[in-house]
mmCIF file of C-alpha atoms in Angstrom:
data_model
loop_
_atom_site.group_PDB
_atom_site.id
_atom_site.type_symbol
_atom_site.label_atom_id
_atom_site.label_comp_id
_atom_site.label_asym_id
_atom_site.label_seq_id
_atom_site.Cartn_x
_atom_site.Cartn_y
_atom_site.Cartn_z
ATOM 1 C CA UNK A 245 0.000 0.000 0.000
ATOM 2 C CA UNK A 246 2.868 2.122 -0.067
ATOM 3 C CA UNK A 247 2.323 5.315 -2.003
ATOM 4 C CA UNK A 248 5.168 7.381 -1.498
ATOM 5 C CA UNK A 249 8.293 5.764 -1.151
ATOM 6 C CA UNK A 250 11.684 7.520 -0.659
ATOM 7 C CA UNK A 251 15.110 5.701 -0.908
ATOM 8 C CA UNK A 252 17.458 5.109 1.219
ATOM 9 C CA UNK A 253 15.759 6.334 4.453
ATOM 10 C CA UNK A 254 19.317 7.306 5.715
ATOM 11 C CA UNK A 255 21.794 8.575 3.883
ATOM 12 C CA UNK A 256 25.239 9.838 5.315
ATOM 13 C CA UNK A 257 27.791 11.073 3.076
ATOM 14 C CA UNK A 258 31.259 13.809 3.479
ATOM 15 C CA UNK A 259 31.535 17.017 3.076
ATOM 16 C CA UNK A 260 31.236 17.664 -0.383
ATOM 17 C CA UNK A 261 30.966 14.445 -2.062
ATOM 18 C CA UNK A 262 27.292 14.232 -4.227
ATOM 19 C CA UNK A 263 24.193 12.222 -3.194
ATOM 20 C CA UNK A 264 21.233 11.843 -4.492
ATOM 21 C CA UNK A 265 17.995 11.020 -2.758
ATOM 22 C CA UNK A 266 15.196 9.526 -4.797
ATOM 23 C CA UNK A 267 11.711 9.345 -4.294
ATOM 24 C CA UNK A 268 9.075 7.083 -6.114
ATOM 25 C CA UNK A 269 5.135 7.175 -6.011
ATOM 26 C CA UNK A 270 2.018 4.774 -7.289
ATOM 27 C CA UNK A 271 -0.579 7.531 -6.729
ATOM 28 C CA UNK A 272 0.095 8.766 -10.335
ATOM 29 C CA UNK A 273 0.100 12.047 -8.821
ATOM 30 C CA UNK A 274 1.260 15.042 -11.864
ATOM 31 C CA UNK A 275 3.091 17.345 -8.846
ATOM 32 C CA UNK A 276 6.157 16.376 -6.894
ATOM 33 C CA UNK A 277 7.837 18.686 -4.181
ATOM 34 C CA UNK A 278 11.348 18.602 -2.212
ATOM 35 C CA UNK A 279 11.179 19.852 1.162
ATOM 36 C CA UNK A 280 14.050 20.020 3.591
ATOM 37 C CA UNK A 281 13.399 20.104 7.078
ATOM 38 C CA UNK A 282 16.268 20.917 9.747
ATOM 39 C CA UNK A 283 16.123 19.827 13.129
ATOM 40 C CA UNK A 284 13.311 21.301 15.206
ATOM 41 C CA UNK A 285 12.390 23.019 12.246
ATOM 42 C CA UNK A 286 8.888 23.180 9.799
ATOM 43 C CA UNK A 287 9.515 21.881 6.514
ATOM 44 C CA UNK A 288 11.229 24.399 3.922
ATOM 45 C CA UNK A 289 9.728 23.656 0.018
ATOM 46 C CA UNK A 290 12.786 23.737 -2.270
ATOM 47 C CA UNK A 291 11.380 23.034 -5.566
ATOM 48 C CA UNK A 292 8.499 21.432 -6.883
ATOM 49 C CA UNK A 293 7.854 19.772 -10.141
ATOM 50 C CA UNK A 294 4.313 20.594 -12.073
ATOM 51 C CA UNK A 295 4.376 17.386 -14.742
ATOM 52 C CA UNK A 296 7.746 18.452 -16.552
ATOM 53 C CA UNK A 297 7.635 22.073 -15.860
ATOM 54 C CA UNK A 298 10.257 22.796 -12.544
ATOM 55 C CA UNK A 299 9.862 25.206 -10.452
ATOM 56 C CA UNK A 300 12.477 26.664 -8.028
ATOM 57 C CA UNK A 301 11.855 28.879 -4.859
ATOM 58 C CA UNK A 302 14.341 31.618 -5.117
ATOM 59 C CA UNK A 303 16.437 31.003 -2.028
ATOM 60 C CA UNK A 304 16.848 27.132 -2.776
ATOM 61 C CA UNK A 305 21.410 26.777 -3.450
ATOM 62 C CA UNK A 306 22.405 26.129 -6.452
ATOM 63 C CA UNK A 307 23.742 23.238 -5.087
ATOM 64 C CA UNK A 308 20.586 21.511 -5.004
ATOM 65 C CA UNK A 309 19.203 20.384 -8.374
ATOM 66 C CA UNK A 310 16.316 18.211 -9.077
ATOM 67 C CA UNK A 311 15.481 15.282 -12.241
ATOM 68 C CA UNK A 312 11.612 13.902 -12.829
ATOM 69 C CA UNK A 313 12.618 11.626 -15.544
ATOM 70 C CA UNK A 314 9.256 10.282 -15.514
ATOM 71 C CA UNK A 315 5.897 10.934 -13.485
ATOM 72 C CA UNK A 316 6.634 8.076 -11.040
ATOM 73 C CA UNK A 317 10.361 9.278 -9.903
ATOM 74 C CA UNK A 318 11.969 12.449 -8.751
ATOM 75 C CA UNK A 319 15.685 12.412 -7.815
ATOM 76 C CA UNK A 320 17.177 15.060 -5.640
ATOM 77 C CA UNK A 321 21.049 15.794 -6.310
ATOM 78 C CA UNK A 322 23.307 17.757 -3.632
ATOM 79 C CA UNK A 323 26.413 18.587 -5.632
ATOM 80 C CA UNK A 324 28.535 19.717 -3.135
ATOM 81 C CA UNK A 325 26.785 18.456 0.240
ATOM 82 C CA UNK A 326 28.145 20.956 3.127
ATOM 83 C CA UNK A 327 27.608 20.260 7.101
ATOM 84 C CA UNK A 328 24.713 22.760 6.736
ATOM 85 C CA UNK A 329 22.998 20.493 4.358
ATOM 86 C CA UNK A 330 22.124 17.700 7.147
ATOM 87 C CA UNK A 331 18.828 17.896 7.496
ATOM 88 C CA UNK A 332 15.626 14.882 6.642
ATOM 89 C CA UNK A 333 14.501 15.320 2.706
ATOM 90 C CA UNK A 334 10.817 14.990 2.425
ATOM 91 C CA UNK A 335 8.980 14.416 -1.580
ATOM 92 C CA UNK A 336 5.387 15.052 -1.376
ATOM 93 C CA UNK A 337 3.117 14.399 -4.613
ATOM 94 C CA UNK A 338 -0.416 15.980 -5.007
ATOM 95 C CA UNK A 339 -2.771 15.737 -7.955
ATOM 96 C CA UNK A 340 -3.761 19.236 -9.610
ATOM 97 C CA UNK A 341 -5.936 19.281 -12.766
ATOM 98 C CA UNK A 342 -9.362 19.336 -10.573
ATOM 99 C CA UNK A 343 -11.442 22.036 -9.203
ATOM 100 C CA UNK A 344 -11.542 20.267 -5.656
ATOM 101 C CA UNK A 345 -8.316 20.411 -4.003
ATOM 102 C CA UNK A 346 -6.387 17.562 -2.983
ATOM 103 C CA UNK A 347 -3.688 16.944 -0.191
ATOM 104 C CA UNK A 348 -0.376 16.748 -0.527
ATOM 105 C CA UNK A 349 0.941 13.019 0.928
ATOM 106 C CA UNK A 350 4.296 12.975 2.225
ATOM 107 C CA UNK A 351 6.564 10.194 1.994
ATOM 108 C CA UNK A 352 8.665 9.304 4.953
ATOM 109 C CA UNK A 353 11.408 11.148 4.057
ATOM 110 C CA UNK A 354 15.514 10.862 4.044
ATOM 111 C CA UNK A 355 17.661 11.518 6.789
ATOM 112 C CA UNK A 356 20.629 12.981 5.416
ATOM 113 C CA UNK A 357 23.961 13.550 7.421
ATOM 114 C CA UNK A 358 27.080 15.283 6.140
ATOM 115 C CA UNK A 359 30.210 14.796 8.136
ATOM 116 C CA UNK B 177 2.530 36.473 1.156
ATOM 117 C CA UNK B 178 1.554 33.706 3.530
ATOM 118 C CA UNK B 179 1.902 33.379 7.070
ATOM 119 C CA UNK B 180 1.252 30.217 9.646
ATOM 120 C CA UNK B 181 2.183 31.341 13.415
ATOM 121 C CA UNK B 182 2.180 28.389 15.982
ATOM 122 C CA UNK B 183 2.694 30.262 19.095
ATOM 123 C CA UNK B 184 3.241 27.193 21.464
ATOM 124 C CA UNK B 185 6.465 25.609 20.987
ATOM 125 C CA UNK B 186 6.113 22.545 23.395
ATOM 126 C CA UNK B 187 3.179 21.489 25.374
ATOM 127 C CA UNK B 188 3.527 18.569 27.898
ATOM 128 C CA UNK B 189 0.276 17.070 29.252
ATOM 129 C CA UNK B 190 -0.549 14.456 31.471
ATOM 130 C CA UNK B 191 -2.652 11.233 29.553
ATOM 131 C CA UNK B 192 -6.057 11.783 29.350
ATOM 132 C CA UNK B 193 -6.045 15.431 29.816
ATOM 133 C CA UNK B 194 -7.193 17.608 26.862
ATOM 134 C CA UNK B 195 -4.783 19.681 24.801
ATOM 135 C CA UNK B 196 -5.597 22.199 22.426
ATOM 136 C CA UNK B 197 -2.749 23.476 19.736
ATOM 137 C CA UNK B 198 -3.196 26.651 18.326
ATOM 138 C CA UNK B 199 -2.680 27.993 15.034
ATOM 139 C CA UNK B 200 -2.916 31.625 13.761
ATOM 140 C CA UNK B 201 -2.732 32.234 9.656
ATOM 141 C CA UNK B 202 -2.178 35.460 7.234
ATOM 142 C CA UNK B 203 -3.324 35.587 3.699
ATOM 143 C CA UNK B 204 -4.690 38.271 1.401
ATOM 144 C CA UNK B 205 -6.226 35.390 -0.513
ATOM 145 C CA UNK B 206 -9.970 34.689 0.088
ATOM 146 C CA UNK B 207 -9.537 31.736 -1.486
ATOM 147 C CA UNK B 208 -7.233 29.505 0.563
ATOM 148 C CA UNK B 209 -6.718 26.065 2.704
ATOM 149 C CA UNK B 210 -5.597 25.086 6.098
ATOM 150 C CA UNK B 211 -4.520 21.675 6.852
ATOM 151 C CA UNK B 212 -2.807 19.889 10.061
ATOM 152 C CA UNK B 213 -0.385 17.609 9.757
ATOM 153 C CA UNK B 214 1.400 14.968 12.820
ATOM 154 C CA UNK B 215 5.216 14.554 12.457
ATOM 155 C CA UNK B 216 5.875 11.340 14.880
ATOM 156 C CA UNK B 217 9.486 10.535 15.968
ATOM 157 C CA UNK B 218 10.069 8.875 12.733
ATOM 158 C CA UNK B 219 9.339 11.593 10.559
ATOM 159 C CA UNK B 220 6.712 11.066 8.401
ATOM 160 C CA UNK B 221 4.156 13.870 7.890
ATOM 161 C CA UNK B 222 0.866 12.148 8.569
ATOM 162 C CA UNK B 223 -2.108 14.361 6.940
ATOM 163 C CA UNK B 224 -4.982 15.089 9.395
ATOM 164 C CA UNK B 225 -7.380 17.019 7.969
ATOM 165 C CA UNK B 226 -8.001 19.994 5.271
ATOM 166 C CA UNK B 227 -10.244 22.864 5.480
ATOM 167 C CA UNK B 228 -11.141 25.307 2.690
ATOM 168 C CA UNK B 229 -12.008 28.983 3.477
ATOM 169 C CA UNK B 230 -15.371 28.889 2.458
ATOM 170 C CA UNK B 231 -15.881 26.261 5.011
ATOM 171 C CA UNK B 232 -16.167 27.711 8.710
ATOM 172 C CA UNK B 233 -18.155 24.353 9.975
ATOM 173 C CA UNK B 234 -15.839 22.752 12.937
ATOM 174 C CA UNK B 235 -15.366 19.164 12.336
ATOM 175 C CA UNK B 236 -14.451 15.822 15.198
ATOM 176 C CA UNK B 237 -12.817 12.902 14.495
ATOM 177 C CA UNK B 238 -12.795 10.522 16.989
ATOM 178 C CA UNK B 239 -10.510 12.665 19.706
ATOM 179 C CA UNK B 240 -9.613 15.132 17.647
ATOM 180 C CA UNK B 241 -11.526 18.411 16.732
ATOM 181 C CA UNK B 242 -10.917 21.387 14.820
ATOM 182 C CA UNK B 243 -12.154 24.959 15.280
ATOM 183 C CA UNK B 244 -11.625 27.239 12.099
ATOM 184 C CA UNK B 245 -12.876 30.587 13.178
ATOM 185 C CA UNK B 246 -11.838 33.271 9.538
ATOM 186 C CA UNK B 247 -12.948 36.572 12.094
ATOM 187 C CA UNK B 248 -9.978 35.692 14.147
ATOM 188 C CA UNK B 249 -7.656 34.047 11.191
ATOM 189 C CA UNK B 250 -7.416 30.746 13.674
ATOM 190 C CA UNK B 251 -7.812 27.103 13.110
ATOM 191 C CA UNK B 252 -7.135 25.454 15.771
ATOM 192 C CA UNK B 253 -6.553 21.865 16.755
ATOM 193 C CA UNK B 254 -8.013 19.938 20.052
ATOM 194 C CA UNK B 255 -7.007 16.352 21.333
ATOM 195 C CA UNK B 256 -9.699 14.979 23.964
ATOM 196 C CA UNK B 257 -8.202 12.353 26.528
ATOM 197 C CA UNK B 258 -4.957 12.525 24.960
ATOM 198 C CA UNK B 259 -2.399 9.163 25.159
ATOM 199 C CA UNK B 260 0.781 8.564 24.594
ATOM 200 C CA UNK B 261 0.780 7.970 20.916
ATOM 201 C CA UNK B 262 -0.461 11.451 20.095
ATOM 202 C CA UNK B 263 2.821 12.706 21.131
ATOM 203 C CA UNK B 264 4.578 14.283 17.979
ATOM 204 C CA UNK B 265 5.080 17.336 16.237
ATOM 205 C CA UNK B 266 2.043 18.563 14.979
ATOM 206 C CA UNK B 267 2.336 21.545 12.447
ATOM 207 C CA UNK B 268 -0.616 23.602 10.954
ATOM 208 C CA UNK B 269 -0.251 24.566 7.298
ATOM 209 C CA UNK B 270 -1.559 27.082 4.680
ATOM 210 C CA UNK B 271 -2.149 26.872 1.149
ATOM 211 C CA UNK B 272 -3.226 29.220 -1.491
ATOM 212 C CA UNK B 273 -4.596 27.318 -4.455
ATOM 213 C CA UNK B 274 -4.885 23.864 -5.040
ATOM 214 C CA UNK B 275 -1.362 23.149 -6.424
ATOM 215 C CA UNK B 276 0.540 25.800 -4.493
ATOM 216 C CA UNK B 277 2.937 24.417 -2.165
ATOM 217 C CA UNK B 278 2.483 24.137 1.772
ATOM 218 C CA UNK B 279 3.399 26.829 3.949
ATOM 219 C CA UNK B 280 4.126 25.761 7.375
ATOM 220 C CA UNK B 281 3.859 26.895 10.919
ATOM 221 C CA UNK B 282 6.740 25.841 12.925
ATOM 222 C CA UNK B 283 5.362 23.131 14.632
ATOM 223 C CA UNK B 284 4.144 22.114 18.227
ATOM 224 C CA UNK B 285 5.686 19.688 19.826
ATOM 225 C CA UNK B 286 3.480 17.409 22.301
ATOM 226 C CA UNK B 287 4.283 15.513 24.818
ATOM 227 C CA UNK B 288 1.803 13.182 26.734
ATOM 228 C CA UNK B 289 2.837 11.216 29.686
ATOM 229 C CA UNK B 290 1.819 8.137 30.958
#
């Protein structure tokens, strides 16, 4: 029944060597978002994918770029992870194309620790 | 722009007391959503419920309860005989449009003891 599935649930990597997160979904959903959430801290969006069209919130680093190589996957890449950059990685997918709104499900996210 | 204030940091209760989290929102948009999400210890956001802005009716579930009051911008969130396994982060959240992404309060964080 899984509908949001991220992989691996904990990642550690150094100081600047690249990881990527990926996350998958069955729900068939059209919009995938990247949120990073630091300790004791509310989720922060950092992009979100509309089908193919990406869309990036002006203070996300460039050192955080995103792939949706097809509507089931979306791959976060860190480039150049720094200690700042340890944080859990949540993907959330939604469905848009309907008057009636519909949530966004979250999947249960990345832990992510640069040393 | 779009604003979700959760004054209360950390609550503690006592099991089977009632808790109520509070959540204050700012939007120019008379068109929006509120939603409450539970963060448990192993991270997952676990949805709760959605309200749209046209819709001021309060709705239960079970122990929880909602009250979405638009004069006062609030919608907050009330746990009846609260137990252990509510304890979590809990973070109210705002959204614009149907496709616009969450904006989040910063999150409660409840504890319930046995």
């Amino acid at each position: 029944d899984a509908m949001v599935i991220q992989n691996p649930r904990y990642q550690v990597t150094q100081f600047g060597k690249p990881v990527t997160l990926s996350c998958s979904q069955t729900l068939n959903h059209n919009v995938m978002y990247w949120y990073q959430q630091k300790s004791s801290q509310a989720p922060k969006l950092l992009f979100h994918y509309y089908d193919k069209d990406f869309n990036n919130e002006a203070d996300t680093p460039d050192n955080f770029q995103s792939r949706r190589p097809n509507t089931s996957f979306c791959f976060l890449d860190i480039r150049s992870p720094g200690l700042g950059d340890t944080a859990m990685y949540l993907c959330a997918t939604s469905r848009s194309g309907t008057l009636r709104f519909v949530e966004q499900y979250f999947g249960p996210g990345t832990r992510l620790t640069v040393t | 722009a779009q604003k979700v204030t959760q004054a209360q940091t950390e609550i503690s209760v006592v099991e089977k007391e009632d808790v109520t989290l509070d959540c204050v929102y700012e939007t120019r948009d008379t068109t929006y959503y509120l939603f409450w999400y539970k963060q448990p210890p192993s991270g997952e956001l676990v949805f709760l419920i959605r309200r749209n802005s046209f819709d001021e009716q309060n709705e239960i579930s079970g122990r929880y309860s909602w009250n979405f009051q638009k004069s006062t911008s609030s919608f907050n969130f009330t746990i009846t005989a609260s137990q252990v396994v509510d304890s979590a982060v809990y973070f109210c959240a705002l959204s614009v449009s149907g496709n616009t992404p969450l904006v989040f309060g910063k999150g409660t964080r409840l504890s319930v003891i046995a």
